[in-house]
XYZ file of C-alpha atoms in Angstrom:
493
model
C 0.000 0.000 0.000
C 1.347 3.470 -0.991
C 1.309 6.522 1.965
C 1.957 9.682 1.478
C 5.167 11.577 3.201
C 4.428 14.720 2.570
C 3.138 17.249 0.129
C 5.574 19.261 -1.842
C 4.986 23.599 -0.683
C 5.646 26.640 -1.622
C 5.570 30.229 -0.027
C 5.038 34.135 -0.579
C 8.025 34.763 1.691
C 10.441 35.903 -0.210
C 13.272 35.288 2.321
C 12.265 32.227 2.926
C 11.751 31.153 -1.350
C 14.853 29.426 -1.660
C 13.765 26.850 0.953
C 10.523 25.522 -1.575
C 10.081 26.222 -4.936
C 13.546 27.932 -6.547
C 12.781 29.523 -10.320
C 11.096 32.702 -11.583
C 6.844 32.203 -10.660
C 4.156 34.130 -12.155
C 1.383 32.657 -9.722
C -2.461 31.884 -10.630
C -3.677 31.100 -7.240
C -1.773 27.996 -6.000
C -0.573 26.865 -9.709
C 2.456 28.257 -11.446
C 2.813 29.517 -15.009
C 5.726 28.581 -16.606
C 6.960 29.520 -20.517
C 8.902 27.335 -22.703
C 12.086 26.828 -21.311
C 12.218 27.691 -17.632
C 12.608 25.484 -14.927
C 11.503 25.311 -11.580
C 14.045 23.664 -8.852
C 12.402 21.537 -5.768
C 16.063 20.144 -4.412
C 15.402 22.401 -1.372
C 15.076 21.855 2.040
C 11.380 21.322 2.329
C 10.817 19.338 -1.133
C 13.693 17.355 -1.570
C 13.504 13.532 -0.080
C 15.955 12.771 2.594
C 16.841 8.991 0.981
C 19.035 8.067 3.507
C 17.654 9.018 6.571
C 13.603 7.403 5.036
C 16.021 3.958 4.555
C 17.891 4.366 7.890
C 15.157 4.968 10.055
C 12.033 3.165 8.528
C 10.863 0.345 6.633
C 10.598 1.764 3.352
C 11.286 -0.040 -0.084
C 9.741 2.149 -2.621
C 9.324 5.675 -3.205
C 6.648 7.771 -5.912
C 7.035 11.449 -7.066
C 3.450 12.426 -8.158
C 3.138 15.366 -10.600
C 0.134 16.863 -11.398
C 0.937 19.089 -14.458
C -0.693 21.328 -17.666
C 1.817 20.759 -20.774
C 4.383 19.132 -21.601
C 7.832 18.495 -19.214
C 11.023 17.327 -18.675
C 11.587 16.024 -15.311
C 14.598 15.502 -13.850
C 15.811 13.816 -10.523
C 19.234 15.170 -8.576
C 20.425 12.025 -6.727
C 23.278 13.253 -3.997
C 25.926 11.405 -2.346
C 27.886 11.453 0.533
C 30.920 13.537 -1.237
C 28.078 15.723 -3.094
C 28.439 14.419 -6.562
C 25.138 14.342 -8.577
C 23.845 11.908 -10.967
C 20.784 12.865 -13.240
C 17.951 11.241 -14.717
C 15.903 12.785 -16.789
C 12.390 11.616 -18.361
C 10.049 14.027 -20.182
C 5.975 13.749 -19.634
C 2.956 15.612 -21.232
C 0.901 13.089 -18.723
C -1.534 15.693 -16.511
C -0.673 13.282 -13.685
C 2.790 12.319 -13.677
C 4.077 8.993 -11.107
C 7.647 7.617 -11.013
C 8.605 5.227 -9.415
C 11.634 3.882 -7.426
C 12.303 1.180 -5.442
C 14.760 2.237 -3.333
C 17.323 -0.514 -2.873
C 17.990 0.929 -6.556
C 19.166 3.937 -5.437
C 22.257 4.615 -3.493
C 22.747 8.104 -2.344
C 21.711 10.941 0.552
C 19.529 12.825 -1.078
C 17.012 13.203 -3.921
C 15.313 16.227 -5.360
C 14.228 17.132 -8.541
C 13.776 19.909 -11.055
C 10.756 20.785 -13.539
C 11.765 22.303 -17.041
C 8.498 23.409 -19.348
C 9.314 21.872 -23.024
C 5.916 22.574 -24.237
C 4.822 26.757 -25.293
C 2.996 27.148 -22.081
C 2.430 24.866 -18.934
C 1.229 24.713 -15.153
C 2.445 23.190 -12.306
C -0.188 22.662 -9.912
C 0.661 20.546 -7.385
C 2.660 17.341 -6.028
C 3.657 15.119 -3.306
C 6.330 12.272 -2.291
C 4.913 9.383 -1.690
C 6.229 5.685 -0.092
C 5.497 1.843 0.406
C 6.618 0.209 3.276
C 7.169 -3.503 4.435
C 5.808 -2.073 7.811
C 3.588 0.767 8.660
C 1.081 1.652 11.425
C -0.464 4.961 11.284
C 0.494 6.650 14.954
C -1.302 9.428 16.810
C 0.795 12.452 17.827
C -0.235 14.835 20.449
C 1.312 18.520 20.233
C 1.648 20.112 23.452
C 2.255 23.758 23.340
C 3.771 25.851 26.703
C 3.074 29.327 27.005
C 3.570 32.269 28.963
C 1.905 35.450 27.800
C 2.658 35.443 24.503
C -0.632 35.299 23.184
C 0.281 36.941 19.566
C 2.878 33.830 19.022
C 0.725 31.031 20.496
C -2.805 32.001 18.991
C -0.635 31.908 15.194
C 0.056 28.663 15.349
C -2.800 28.006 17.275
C -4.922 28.659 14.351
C -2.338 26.908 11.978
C -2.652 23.848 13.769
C -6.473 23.938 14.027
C -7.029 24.304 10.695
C -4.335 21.698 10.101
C -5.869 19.292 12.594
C -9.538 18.971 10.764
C -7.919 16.911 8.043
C -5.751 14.815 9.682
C -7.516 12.402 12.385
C -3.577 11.278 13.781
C -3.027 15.026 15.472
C -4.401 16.123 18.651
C -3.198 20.372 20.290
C -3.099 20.943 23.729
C -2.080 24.076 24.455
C -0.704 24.334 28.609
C -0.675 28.502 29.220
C 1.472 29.317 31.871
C 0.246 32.477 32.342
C -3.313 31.609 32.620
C -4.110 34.320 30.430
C -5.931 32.474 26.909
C -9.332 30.966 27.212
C -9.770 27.482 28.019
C -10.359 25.087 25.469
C -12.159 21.765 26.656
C -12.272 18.534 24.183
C -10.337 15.788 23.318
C -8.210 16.784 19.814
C -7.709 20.150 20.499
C -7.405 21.484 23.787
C -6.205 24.802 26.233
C -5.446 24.784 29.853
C -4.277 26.776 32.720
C -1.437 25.706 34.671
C 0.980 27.683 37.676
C 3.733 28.889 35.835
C 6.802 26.228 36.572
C 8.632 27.151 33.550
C 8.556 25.323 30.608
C 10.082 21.813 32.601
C 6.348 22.415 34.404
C 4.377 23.083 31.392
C 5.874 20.028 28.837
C 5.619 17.783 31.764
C 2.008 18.910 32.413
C 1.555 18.124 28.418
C 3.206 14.889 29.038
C 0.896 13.728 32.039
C -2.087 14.595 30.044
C -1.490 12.985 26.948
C -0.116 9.651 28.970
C -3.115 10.205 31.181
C -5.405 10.047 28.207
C -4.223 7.559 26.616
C -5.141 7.908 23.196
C -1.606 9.320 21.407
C 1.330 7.311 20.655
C 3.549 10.313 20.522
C 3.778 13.692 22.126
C 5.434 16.253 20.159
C 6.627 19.264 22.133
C 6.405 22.499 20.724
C 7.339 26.378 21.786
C 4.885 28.542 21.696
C 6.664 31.736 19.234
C 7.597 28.826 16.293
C 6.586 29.631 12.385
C 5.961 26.077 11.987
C 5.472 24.868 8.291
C 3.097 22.092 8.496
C 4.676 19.812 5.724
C 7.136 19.053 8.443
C 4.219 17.623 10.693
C 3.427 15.237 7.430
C 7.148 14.133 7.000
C 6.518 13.536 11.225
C 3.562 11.569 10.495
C 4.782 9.700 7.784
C 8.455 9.138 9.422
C 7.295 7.807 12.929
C 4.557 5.338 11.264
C 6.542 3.136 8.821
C 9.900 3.217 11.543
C 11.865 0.233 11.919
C 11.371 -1.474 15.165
C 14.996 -0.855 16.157
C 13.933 2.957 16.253
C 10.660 2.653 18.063
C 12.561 4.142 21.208
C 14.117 7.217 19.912
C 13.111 10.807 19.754
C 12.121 12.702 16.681
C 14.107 16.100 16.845
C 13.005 19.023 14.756
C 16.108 21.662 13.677
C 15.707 25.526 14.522
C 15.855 27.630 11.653
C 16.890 31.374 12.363
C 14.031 33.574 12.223
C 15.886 36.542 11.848
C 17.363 34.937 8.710
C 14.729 32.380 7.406
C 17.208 30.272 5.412
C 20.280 29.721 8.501
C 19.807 26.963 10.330
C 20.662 27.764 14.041
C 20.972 23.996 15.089
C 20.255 20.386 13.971
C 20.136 18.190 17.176
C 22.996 18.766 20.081
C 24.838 17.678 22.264
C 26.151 18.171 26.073
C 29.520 17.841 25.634
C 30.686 17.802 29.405
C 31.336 20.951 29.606
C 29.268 23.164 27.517
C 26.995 22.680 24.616
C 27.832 21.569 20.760
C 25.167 22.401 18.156
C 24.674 20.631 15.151
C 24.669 22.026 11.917
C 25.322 25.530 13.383
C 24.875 28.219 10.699
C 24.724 26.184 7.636
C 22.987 28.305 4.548
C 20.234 25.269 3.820
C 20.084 26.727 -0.103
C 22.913 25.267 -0.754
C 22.285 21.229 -1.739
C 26.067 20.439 -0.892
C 24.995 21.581 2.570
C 21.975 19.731 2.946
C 23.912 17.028 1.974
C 25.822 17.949 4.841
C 23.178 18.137 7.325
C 21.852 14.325 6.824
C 25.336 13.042 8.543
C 24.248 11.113 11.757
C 26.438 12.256 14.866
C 27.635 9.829 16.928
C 28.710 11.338 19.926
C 27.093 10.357 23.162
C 25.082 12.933 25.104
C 22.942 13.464 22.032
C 19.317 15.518 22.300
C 16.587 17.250 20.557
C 15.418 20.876 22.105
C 11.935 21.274 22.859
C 10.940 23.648 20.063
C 9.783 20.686 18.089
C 10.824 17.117 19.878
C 8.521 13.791 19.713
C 8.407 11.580 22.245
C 7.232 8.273 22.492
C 4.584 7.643 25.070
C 5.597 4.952 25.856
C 9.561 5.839 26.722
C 7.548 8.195 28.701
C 6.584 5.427 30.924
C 9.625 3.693 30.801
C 12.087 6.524 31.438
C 9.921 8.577 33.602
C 9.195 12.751 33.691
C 11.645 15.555 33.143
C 13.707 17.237 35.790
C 11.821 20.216 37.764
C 14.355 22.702 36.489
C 12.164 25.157 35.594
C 14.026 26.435 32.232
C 17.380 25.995 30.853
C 18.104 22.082 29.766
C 15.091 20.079 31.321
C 15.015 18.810 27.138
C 18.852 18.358 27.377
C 18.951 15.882 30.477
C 16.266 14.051 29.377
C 17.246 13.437 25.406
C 20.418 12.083 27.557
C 18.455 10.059 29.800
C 16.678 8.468 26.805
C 20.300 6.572 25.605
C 18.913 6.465 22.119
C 19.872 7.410 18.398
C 18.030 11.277 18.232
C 16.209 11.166 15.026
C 15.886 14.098 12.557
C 15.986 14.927 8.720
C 15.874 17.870 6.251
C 12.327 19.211 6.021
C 11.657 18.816 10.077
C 12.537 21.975 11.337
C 10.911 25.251 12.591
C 11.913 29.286 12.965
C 12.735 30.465 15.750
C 13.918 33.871 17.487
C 17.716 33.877 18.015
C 18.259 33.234 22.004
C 20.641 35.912 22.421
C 18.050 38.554 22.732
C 15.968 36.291 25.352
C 19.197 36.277 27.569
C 18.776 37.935 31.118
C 20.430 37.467 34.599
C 17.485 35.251 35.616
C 17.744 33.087 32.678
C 21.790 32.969 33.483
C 21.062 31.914 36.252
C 18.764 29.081 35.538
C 21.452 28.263 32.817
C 24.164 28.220 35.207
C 22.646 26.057 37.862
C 21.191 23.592 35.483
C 23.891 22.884 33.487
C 25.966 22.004 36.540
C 22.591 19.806 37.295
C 23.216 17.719 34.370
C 26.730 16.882 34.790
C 25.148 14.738 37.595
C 23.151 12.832 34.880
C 25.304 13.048 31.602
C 27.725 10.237 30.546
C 31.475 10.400 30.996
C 30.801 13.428 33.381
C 31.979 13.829 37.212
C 34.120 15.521 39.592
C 36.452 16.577 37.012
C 34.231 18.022 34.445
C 32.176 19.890 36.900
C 35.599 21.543 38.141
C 36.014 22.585 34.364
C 32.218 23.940 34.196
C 32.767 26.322 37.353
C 35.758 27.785 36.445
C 35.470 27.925 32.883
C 32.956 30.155 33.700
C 34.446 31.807 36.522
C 37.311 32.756 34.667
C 35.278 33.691 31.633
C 33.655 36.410 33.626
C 36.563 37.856 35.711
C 38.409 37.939 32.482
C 35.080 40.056 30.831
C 34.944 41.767 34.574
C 31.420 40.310 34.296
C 30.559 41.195 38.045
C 27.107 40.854 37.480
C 27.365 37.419 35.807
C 29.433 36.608 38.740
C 26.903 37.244 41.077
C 24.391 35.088 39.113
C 26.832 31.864 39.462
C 27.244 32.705 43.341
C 23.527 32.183 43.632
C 23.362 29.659 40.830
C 26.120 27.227 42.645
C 24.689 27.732 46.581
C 21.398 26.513 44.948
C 22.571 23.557 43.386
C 24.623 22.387 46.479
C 20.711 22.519 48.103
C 19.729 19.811 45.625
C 16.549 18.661 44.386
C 14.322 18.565 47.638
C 15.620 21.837 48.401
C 14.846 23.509 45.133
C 11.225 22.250 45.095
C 10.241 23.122 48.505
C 9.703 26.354 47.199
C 6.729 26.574 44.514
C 9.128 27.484 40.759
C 6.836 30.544 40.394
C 7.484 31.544 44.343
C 11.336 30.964 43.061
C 11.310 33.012 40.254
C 9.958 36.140 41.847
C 12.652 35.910 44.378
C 14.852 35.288 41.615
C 13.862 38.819 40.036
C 14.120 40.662 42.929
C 17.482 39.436 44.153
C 19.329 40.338 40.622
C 18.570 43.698 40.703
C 21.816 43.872 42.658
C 25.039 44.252 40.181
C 27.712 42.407 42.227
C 30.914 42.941 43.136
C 34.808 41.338 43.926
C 33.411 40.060 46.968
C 31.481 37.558 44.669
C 33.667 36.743 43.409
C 35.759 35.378 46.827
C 32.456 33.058 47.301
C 32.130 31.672 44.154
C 35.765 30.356 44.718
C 34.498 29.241 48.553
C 31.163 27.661 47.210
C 33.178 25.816 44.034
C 35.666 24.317 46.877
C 32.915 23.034 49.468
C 31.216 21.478 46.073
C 34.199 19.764 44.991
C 34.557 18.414 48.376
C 31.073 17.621 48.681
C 30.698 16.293 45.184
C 29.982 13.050 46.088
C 27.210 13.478 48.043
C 25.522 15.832 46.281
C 26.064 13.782 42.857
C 24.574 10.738 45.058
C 21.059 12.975 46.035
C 20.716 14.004 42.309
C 20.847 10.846 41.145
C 18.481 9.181 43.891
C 15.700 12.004 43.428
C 15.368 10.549 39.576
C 15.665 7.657 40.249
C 12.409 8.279 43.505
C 10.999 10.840 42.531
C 10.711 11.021 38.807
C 9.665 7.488 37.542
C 6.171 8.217 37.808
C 3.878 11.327 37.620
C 3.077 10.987 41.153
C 5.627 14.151 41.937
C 4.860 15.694 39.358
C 1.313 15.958 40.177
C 1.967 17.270 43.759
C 4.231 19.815 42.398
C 1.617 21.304 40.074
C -1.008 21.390 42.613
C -3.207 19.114 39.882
């Protein structure tokens, strides 16, 4: 039986153009024109067909390219290997529904696109999609769970994206968790808004986590942010990609890439990793118009530590139940530690990915701090790290600031390290959104040398202590976290 991946798409962005349909267009609602002799280019990032990562990850053994066309065409297919090189093959078609097919153990390569040239006087493209057959599928239901905190302009955008989007496919479910208590609640089963305190995003995806598991009726949950441009031909490829997967992938997550919003066609990252010390993005900065360097960005890292970020991440539901809920961390790596914690491949392919707003202008002393103190939190959980590393991840930091004469930032890491000495049952005995406000109000303060004195006191007494305190972090998982139970208390739900 054939299923459709995903539907070839197109935009009126201009910035964002080279990332769908790459020729000169003179439009007639969603068709295009085109005259004798000009060609339209799909080997972009959201129309080409990711062949090695559909044969890596799922069952498939065929693939179809359906056409549907005015005219007459020559079509041609781009098939990309590992160094880059191309190979062609070209067919022509006057057919008003073109289908080609391949089975793919005939084709060897990363990636395959295509390109359109008109060979009659006049012709239209209309419209097309990639298609598959697989020796296994079974159609799964994803639930999106969306955290907010007053951002109501972002949220209610996609919000009405995904609504529309949901009434014609049966496999998605929205719930939307606001933070900030400040959208209208939604009651229902596929698409859904509700209030919750505002624990930072850790309290809001694991809120969307206990309701979908609660529920019972989604296979995955797919975590997004709530200020995403989200182009819903990546939710197909989702839909299609997690249905026909190999059992040996059954376990992993699916991570979406972050596009820069600021410009459409950089990628900011393509999965991570915690690399004891600081953080490693994949695929940092690579222009996605070029094919060489989406070529690029199909390589599958193999360094341990791997994870998807939360602005687009599926989950299994049932690793869910098997690995347990995140880390109450509030913001700041609560997707990092638990990506870790799931010890499996992190899935992701050209076409999955969403904008997003560059994090540099979201940084603050509060959200320092929460960086600070939960990135020492995670060398507790990470593999290879200890003692060692976490003396590297203090005073790489410490020096980093005295060096900048970052008193300030100082100041932060003071507070950041006496917290994280308190541990787990410390941190939570305070409600997050109690925390935060006392968070606020302490870093109005600018710091000084003397800071700097105790963040060499507190960084001693931890490395002393570092046993202990690695033991606690460990056990509070390992008690606290393998069930919602916590969780539940926590939230006051």
């Amino acid at each position: 039986m054939i299923h459709k991946l995903y539907s070839l798409t197109d935009t009126l962005e201009k910035a964002k153009e080279p990332l769908y349909i790459r020729g000169v267009k003179k439009r007639e609602g969603n068709s295009i024109l085109m005259n004798k002799g000009e060609v339209l280019d799909f080997t972009t990032y959201f129309n080409s067909l990711s062949l090695k990562k559909w044969k890596r990850y799922t069952t498939i053994k065929a693939l179809q390219l359906v056409l549907h066309l005015e005219g007459r065409f020559q079509v041609t297919f781009h098939l990309y290997d590992e160094k880059g090189n191309v190979r062609d093959i070209s067919m022509n078609t006057e057919s008003p529904c073109f289908a080609h097919f391949f089975a793919v153990e005939e084709l060897d390569g990363v990636l395959l696109g295509f390109s359109l040239q008109c060979i009659s006087d006049a012709g239209v493209y209309v419209e097309g999609h990639w298609d598959g057959e697989f020796t296994h599928w079974e159609d799964k239901k994803i639930g999106v769970s969306i955290t907010t905190f007053k951002r109501e302009t972002y949220v209610k955008r996609t919000m009405s994206l995904l609504r529309d989007f949901h009434q014609n496919h049966p496999w998605i479910s929205v719930l939307v968790v606001d933070n900030g208590g400040t959208l209208e609640e939604i009651p229902g089963q596929r698409f859904r808004v509700i209030h919750n305190r505002n624990f930072g995003g850790s309290g809001g995806f694991t809120r969307g986590m206990i309701e979908y598991v609660e529920q019972g009726m989604v296979d995955y949950v797919l975590l997004m942010d709530d200020d995403i441009i989200l182009e819903t031909s990546a939710l197909e490829r989702t839909f299609a990609l997690l249905s026909g997967l190999k059992e040996e992938c059954r376990d992993s997550f699916l991570s979406g890439a972050m596009l820069s919003l600021e410009k459409p066609c950089i990628q900011y990252e393509n999965t991570a990793r915690w690399g004891k010390i600081r953080l490693h993005g994949e695929g940092k900065n690579l222009n996605l118009v070029n094919a060489s360097n989406l070529v690029q960005n199909e390589k599958v890292p193999s360094q341990k530590n791997r994870y998807g970020a939360w602005w687009y991440c599926a989950i299994p539901v049932h690793r869910i139940h098997e690995i347990g809920y995140p880390l109450p961390i509030f913001v700041k790596g609560d997707d990092m530690e638990y990506g870790i914690r799931n010890h499996r491949e992190v899935l992701s392919m050209n076409g999955i990915g969403v904008w997003h707003q560059s994090f540099q202008s979201k940084m603050s002393p509060v959200v320092n701090y929460y960086s600070d103190r939960n990135m020492l939190i995670i060398n507790n959980y990470a593999e290879g790290c200890n003692s060692i590393t976490f003396v590297f991840a203090v005073t790489g930091r410490v020096i980093k600031r005295a060096v900048q004469g970052n008193f300030a930032g100082i100041y932060v890491l003071n507070r950041a390290l006496r917290d994280y000495k308190e541990g787990f049952v410390n941190i939570t005995s305070i409600p997050a959104d109690e925390k935060m406000k006392i968070i606020i109000q302490e870093f109005t303060e600018k710091g000084n040398f003397r800071d700097f004195l105790h963040v060499l006191f507190y960084a001693i007494d931890l490395i002393i202590h570092y046993s202990t305190i690695h033991h606690n972090y460990i056990d509070f998982r390992n008690k606290k976290l393998q069930n919602s139970k916590f969780w539940k208390k926590y939230l006051g739900i």
